[in-house]
mmCIF file of C-alpha atoms and ligand atoms in Angstrom:
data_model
loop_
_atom_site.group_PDB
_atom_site.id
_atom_site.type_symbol
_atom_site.label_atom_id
_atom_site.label_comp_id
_atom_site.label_asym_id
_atom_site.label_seq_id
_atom_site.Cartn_x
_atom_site.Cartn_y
_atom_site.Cartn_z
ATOM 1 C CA UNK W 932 -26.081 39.597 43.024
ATOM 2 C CA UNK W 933 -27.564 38.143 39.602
ATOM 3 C CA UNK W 934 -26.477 40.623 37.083
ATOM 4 C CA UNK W 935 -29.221 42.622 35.139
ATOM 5 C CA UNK W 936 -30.507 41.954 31.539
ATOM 6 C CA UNK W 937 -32.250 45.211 30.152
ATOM 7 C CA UNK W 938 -34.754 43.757 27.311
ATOM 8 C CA UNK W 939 -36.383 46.559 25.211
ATOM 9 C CA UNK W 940 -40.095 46.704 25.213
ATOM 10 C CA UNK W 941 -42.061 46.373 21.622
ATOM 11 C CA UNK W 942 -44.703 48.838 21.202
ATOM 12 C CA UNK W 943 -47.843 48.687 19.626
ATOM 13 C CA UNK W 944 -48.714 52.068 18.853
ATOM 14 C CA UNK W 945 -53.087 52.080 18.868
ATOM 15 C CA UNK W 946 -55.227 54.415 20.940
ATOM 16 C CA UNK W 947 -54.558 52.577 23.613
ATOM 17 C CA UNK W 948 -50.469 51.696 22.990
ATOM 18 C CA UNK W 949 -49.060 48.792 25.092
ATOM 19 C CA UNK W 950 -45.393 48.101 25.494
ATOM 20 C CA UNK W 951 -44.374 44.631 25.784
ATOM 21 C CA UNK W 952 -41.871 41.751 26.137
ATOM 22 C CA UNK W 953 -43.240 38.174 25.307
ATOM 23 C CA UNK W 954 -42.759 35.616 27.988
ATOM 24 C CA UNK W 955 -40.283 33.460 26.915
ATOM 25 C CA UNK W 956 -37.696 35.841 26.185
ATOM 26 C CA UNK W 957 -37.882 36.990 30.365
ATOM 27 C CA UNK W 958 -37.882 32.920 31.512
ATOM 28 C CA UNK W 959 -34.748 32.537 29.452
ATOM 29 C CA UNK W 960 -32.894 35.716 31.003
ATOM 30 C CA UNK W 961 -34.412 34.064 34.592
ATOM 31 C CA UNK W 962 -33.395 30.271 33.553
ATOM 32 C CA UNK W 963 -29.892 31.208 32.855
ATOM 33 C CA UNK W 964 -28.995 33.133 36.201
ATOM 34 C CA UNK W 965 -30.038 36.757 35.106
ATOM 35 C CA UNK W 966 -32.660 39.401 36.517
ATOM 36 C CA UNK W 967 -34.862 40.756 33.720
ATOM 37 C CA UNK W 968 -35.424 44.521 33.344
ATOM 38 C CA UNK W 969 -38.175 46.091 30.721
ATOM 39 C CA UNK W 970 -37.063 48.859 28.854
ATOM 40 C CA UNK W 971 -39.891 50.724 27.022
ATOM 41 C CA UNK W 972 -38.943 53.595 24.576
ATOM 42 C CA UNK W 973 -39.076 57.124 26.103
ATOM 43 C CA UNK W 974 -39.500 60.658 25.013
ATOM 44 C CA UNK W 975 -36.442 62.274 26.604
ATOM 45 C CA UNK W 976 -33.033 59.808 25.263
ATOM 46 C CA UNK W 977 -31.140 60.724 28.140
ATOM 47 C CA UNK W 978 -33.541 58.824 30.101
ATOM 48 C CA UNK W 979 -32.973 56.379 28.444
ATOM 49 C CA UNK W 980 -28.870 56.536 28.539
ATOM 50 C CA UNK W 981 -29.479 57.136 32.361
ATOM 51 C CA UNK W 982 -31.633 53.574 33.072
ATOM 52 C CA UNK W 983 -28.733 51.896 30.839
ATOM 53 C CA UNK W 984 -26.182 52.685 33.589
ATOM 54 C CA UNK W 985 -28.353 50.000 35.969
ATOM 55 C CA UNK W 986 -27.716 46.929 33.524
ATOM 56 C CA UNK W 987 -25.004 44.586 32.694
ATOM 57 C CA UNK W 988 -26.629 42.825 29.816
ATOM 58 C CA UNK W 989 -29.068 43.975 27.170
ATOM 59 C CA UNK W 990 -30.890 41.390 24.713
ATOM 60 C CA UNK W 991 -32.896 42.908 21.319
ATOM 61 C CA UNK W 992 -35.670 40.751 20.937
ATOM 62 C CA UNK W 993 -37.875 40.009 17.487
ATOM 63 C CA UNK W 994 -40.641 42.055 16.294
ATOM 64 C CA UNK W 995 -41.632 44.199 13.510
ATOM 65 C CA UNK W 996 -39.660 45.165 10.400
ATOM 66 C CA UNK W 997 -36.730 48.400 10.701
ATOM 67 C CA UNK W 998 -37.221 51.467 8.758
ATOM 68 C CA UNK W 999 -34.878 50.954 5.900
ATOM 69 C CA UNK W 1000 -34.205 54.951 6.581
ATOM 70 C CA UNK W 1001 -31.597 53.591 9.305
ATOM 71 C CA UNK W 1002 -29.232 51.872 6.973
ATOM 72 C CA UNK W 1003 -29.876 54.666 3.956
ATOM 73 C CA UNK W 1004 -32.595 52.881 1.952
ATOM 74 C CA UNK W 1005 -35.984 53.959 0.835
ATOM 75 C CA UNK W 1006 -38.822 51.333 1.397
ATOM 76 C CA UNK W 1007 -39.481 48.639 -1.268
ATOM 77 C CA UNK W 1008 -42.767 47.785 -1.571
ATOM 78 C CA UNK W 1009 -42.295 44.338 0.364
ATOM 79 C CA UNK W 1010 -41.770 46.501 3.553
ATOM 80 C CA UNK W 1011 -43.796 44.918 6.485
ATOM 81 C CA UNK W 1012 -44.683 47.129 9.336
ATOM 82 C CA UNK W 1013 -42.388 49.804 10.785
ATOM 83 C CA UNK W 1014 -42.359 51.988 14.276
ATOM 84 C CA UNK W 1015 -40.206 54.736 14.633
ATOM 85 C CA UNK W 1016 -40.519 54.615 18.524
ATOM 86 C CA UNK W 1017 -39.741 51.073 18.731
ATOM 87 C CA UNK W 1018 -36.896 52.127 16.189
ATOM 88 C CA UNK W 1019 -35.761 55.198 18.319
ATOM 89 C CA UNK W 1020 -35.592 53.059 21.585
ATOM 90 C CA UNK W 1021 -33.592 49.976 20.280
ATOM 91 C CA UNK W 1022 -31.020 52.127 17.809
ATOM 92 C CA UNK W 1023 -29.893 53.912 21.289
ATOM 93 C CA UNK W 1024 -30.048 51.073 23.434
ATOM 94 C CA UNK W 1025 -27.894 49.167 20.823
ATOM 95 C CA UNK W 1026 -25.562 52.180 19.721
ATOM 96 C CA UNK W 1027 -24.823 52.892 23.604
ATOM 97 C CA UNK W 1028 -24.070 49.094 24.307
ATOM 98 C CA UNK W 1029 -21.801 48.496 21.891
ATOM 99 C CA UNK W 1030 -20.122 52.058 22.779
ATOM 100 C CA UNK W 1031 -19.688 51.013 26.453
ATOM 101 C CA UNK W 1032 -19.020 47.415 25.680
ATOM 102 C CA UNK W 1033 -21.988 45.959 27.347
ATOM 103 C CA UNK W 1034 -22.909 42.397 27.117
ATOM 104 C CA UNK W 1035 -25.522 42.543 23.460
ATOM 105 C CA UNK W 1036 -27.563 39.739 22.440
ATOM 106 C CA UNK W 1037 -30.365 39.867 19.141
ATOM 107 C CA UNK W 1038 -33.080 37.937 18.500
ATOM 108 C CA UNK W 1039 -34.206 38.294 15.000
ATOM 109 C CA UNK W 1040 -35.372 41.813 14.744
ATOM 110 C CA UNK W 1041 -32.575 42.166 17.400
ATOM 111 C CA UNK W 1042 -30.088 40.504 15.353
ATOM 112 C CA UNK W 1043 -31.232 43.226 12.681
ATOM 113 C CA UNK W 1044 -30.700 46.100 15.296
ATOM 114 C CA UNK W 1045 -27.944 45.555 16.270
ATOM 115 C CA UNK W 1046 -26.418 45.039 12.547
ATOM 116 C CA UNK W 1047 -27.939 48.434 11.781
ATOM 117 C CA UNK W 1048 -26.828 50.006 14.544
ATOM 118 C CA UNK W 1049 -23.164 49.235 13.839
ATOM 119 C CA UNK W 1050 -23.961 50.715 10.274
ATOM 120 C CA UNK W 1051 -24.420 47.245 8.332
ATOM 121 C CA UNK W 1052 -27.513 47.155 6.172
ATOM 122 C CA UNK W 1053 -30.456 44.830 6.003
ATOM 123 C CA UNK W 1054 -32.713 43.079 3.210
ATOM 124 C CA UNK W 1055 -35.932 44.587 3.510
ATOM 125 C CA UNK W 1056 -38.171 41.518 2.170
ATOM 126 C CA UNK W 1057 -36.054 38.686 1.206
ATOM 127 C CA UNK W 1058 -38.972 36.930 -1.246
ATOM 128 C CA UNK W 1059 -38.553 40.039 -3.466
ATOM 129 C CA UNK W 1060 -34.703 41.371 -3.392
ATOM 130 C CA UNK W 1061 -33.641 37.691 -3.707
ATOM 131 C CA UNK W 1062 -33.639 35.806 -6.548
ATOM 132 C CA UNK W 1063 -33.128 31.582 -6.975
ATOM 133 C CA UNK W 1064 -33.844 28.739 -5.031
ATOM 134 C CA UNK W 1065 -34.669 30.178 -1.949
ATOM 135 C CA UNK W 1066 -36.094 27.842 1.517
ATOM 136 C CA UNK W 1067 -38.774 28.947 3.552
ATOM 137 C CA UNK W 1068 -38.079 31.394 6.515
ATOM 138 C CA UNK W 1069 -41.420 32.171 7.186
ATOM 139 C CA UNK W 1070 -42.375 28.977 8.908
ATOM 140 C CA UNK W 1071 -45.952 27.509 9.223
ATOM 141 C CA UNK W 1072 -45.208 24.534 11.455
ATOM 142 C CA UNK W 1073 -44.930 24.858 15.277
ATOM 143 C CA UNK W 1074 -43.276 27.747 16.569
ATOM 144 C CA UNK W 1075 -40.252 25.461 18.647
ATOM 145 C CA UNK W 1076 -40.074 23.241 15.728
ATOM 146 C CA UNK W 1077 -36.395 23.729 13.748
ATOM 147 C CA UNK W 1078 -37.383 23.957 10.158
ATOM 148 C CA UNK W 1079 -33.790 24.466 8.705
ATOM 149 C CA UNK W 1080 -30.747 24.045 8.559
ATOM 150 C CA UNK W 1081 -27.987 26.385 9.455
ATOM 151 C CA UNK W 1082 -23.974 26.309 9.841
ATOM 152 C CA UNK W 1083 -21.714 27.921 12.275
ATOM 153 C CA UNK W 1084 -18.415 28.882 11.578
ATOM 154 C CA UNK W 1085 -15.833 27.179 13.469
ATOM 155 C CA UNK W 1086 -14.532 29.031 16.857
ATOM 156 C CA UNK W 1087 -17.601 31.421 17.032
ATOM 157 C CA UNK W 1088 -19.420 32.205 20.217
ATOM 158 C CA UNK W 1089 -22.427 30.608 18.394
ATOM 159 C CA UNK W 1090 -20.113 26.999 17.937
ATOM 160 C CA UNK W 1091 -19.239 27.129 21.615
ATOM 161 C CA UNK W 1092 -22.589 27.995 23.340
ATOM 162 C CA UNK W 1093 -24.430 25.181 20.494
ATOM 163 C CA UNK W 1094 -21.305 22.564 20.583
ATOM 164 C CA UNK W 1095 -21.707 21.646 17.140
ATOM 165 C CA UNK W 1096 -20.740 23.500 13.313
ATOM 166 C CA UNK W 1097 -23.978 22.315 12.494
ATOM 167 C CA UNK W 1098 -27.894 22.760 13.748
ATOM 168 C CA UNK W 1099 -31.452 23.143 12.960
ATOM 169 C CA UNK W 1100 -33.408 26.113 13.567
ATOM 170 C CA UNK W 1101 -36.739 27.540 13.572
ATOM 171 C CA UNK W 1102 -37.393 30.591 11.653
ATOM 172 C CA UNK W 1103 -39.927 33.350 11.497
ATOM 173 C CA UNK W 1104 -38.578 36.463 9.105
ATOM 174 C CA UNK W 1105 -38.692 37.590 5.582
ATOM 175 C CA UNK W 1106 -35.706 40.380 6.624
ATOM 176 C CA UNK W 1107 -31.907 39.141 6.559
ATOM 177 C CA UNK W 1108 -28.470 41.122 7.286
ATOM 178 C CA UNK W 1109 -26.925 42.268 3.566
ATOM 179 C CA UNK W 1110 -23.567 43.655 4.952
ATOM 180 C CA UNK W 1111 -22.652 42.895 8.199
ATOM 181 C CA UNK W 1112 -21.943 46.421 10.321
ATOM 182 C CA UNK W 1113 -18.266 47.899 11.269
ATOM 183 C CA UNK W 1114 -16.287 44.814 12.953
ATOM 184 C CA UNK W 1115 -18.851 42.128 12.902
ATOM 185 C CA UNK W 1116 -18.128 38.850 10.604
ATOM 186 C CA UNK W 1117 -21.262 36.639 9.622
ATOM 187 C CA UNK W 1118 -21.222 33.019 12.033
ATOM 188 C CA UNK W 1119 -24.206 31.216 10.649
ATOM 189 C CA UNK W 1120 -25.989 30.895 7.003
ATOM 190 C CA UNK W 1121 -28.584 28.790 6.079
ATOM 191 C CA UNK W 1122 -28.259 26.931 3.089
ATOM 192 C CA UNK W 1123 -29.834 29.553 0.592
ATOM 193 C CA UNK W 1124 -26.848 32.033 1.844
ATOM 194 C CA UNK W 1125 -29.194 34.089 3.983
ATOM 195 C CA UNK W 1126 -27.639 35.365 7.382
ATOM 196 C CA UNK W 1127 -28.197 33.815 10.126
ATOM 197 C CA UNK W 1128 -26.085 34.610 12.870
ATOM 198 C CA UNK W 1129 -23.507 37.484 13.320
ATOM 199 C CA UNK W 1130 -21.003 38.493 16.277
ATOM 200 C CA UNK W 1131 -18.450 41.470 17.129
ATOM 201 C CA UNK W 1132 -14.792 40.672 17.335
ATOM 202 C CA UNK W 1133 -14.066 43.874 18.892
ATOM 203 C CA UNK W 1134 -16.277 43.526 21.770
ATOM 204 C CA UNK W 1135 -16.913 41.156 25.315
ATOM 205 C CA UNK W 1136 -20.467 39.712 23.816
ATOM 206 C CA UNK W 1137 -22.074 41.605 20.878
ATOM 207 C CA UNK W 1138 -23.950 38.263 18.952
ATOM 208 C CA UNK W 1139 -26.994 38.062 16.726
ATOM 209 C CA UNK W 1140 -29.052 35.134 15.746
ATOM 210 C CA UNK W 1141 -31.489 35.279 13.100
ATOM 211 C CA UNK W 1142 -33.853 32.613 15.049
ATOM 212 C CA UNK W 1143 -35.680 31.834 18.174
ATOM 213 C CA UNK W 1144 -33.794 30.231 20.550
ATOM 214 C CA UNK W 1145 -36.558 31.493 23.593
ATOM 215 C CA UNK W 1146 -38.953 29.591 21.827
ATOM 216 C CA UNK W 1147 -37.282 26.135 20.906
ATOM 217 C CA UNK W 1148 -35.347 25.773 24.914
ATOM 218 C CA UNK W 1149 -38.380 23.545 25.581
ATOM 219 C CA UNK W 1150 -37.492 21.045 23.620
ATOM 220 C CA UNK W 1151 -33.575 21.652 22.856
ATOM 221 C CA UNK W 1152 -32.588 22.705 26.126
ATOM 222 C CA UNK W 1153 -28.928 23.313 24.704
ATOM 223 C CA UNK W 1154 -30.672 26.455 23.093
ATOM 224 C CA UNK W 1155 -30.411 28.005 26.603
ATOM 225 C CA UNK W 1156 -26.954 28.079 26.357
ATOM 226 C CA UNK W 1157 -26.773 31.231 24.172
ATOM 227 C CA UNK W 1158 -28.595 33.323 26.902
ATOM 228 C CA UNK W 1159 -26.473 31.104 29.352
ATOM 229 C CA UNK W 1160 -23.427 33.005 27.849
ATOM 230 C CA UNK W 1161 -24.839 36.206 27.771
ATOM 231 C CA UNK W 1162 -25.233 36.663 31.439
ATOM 232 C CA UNK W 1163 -21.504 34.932 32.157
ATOM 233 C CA UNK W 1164 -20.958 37.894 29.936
ATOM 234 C CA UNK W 1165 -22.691 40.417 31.801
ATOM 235 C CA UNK W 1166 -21.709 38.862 35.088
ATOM 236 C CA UNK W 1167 -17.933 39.743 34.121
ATOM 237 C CA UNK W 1168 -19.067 42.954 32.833
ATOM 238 C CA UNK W 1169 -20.606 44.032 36.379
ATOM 239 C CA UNK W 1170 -17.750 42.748 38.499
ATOM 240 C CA UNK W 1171 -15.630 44.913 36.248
ATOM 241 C CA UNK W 1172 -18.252 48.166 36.894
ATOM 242 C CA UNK W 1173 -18.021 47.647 40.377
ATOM 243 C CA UNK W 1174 -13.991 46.796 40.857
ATOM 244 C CA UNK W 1175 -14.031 50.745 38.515
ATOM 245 C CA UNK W 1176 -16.345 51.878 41.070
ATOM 246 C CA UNK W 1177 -14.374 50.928 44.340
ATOM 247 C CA UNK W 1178 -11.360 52.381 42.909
ATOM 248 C CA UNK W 1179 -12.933 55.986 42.196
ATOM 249 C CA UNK W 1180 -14.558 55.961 45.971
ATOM 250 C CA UNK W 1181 -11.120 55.247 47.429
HETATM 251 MN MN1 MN P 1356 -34.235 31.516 8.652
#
């Protein structure tokens, strides 16, 4: 069996509320061997802990700002929108994977998450708490178009899944990781410093990138390989659950 990729839900929170996962994010989990599961936020957390025990993966994808209340700040006036259920959902979801070693991979907000929730800290609007020569993040040409440059660190998971210390990105986000949560070391920067791409070295697969790989596999196909190694991940990850289970039936 395909192991299972939990992807929290966004929320829009109007009269009518909607949760919701953009397309590309559930072809990717499908393209590269995994069986997409939406996770929307939800009142009681246990239910939430409880639903976790059914996946083997979980990927954070992009979306509106954090509440700088998470990593300790108050909001600067640059703030962009914020949603405390949204919030709520992801900070458990991201908390309990990394407590439980489960398979973790963020997309842009999700890169953000998951920094947060290992107690790093984020920039709240980069065009305001950054001074100098800074590129454009918040891209106006095509949405799979890479815009600019980034490199990768030698002997990262990002270097292995892109094959090269060097790549071009697309990028959509005036937030950044400042300091890089408990045990995670910074892969990727563009060339105005800002982060770009983070991983764990005390876990199987906890990895952020700042972009959108779901939206560039189109047209660089070696962008699938990030998601690619996320469910080899959480394929180990579930043969280990089950081999645990056996052993307590017997
Ligand atoms: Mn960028």
């Amino acid at each position: 069996m395909k192991p299972i990729i939990g992807i929290t839900c966004g929320h829009t929170p109007d009269a009518n509320g909607r949760y919701y996962v953009n397309e590309p994010y559930v072809k990717c989990v499908e393209a590269a061997g995994g069986v997409p599961l939406l996770l929307p936020g939800m009142g009681d957390e246990r239910d939430t802990r409880e639903v976790m025990q059914y996946v083997d993966g979980i990927l954070l994808p992009g979306g509106v700002d954090l509440d700088p209340v998470h990593f300790g700040e108050e909001p600067l006036e640059g703030l962009g929108t914020v949603n405390p259920e949204w919030d709520r959902l992801e900070l458990v979801v991201a908390r309990l994977a990394l407590e439980r070693d489960l398979p973790i991979l963020g997309i842009c907000r999700g890169i953000q998450l998951l920094n947060v929730a290992a107690g790093g800290s984020l920039y709240q609007d980069i065009p305001s708490q950054i001074n100098g020569q800074r590129i454009q993040h918040s891209q106006r040409a095509p949405r799979w178009h890479p815009t600019h440059t980034i490199t990768i660190e030698r002997g990262s998971l990002l270097e292995q899944a892109l094959g090269t210390p060097k790549a071009r990105v697309n990028s959509f986000h005036h937030q950044a990781v400042k300091i890089p949560g408990v045990g995670f070391s910074i892969t990727a920067k563009s060339r105005d410093g800002i982060i770009e791409g983070l991983e764990s070295h005390s876990h199987r697969f906890a990895c952020g990138v700042q972009w959108h790989p779901e939206l560039m596999v189109k047209h660089y196909p070696e962008q699938l390989e990030l998601f690619r190694k996320l469910i080899a991940s959480a394929t180990s990850f579930r043969q280990a659950r089950s081999h645990d289970g056996q052993n307590r039936e017997k």
